[in-house]
Coordinates of C-alpha atoms in Angstrom, one line a residue:
M1 CA -3.2 15.3 -5.4
A2 CA -4.6 11.8 -5.0
L3 CA -4.6 10.0 -1.7
G4 CA -5.2 6.3 -1.1
F5 CA -4.9 3.6 1.5
V6 CA -4.0 0.1 0.5
L7 CA -4.8 -2.9 2.7
I8 CA -2.3 -5.6 2.0
S9 CA -2.4 -9.4 2.6
T10 CA 1.0 -11.1 2.6
A11 CA 2.2 -14.7 2.4
P12 CA 2.9 -16.2 5.8
A13 CA 6.1 -14.8 7.3
K14 CA 6.6 -12.2 4.5
E15 CA 5.2 -9.2 6.4
H16 CA 8.6 -7.7 7.4
E17 CA 10.0 -8.2 3.9
V18 CA 7.0 -6.5 2.2
Y19 CA 6.9 -3.7 4.8
N20 CA 10.6 -2.9 4.2
E21 CA 10.3 -3.0 0.4
L22 CA 7.2 -0.7 0.5
L23 CA 9.2 1.9 2.5
K24 CA 11.5 2.3 -0.5
V25 CA 8.6 3.3 -2.8
K26 CA 8.6 7.1 -3.2
E27 CA 4.8 7.4 -3.3
V28 CA 4.3 5.3 -0.2
V29 CA 4.4 7.9 2.7
E30 CA 3.4 5.6 5.6
V31 CA 3.2 1.8 6.2
Y32 CA 1.7 0.2 9.3
P33 CA 1.4 -3.5 10.3
L34 CA -2.1 -4.7 11.2
F35 CA -3.7 -7.6 13.1
G36 CA -6.8 -9.1 11.5
E37 CA -7.8 -9.8 7.9
Y38 CA -5.0 -7.7 6.4
D39 CA -1.3 -7.6 7.4
L40 CA -0.3 -4.1 6.3
I41 CA -1.8 -0.7 5.4
A42 CA 0.1 1.7 3.2
K43 CA -0.7 5.4 2.6
I44 CA 0.0 6.4 -0.9
E45 CA 0.2 10.0 -2.3
A46 CA 0.3 10.6 -6.1
S47 CA -0.3 13.5 -8.4
D48 CA -3.5 12.0 -9.8
F49 CA -5.7 8.9 -9.6
N50 CA -4.1 7.4 -12.7
L51 CA -0.7 7.5 -11.1
L52 CA -2.2 6.2 -7.8
G53 CA -3.5 3.2 -9.7
Q54 CA -0.2 2.6 -11.4
V55 CA 1.7 2.7 -8.1
V56 CA -0.7 0.1 -6.6
V57 CA -0.4 -2.2 -9.6
D58 CA 3.3 -1.7 -10.5
K59 CA 4.9 -1.1 -7.1
V60 CA 2.6 -2.6 -4.4
R61 CA 0.9 -5.6 -5.9
S62 CA 4.0 -6.7 -7.7
Q63 CA 6.0 -7.0 -4.5
P64 CA 7.1 -10.6 -3.8
G65 CA 5.0 -11.9 -0.9
V66 CA 1.9 -9.7 -1.6
I67 CA -1.1 -12.0 -2.0
D68 CA -4.0 -9.5 -2.2
T69 CA -4.8 -5.8 -1.8
K70 CA -7.8 -3.6 -1.3
T71 CA -7.4 0.1 -2.3
L72 CA -9.4 2.8 -0.6
T73 CA -9.2 6.2 -2.4
C74 CA -9.9 9.4 -0.5
I75 CA -12.0 12.4 -1.5
K76 CA -12.1 16.0 -0.2
F77 CA -15.2 17.4 1.5

């Protein structure tokens, strides 16, 4: 299991639209709005890190209104 958090910057006034579209993505398990440098944070679960990367590129970054992302991958201790 691969787990990642994606910080997302959106175009002005596109936060709600991007938020609602991300909730439809199977691998996105949580989405929260933020104040500050980024507008949203999405928690993504995938079977492996290759799929995690595919989800970020194909299903998050490709959303209309997404300007930039920063992906943080998690490890186990």
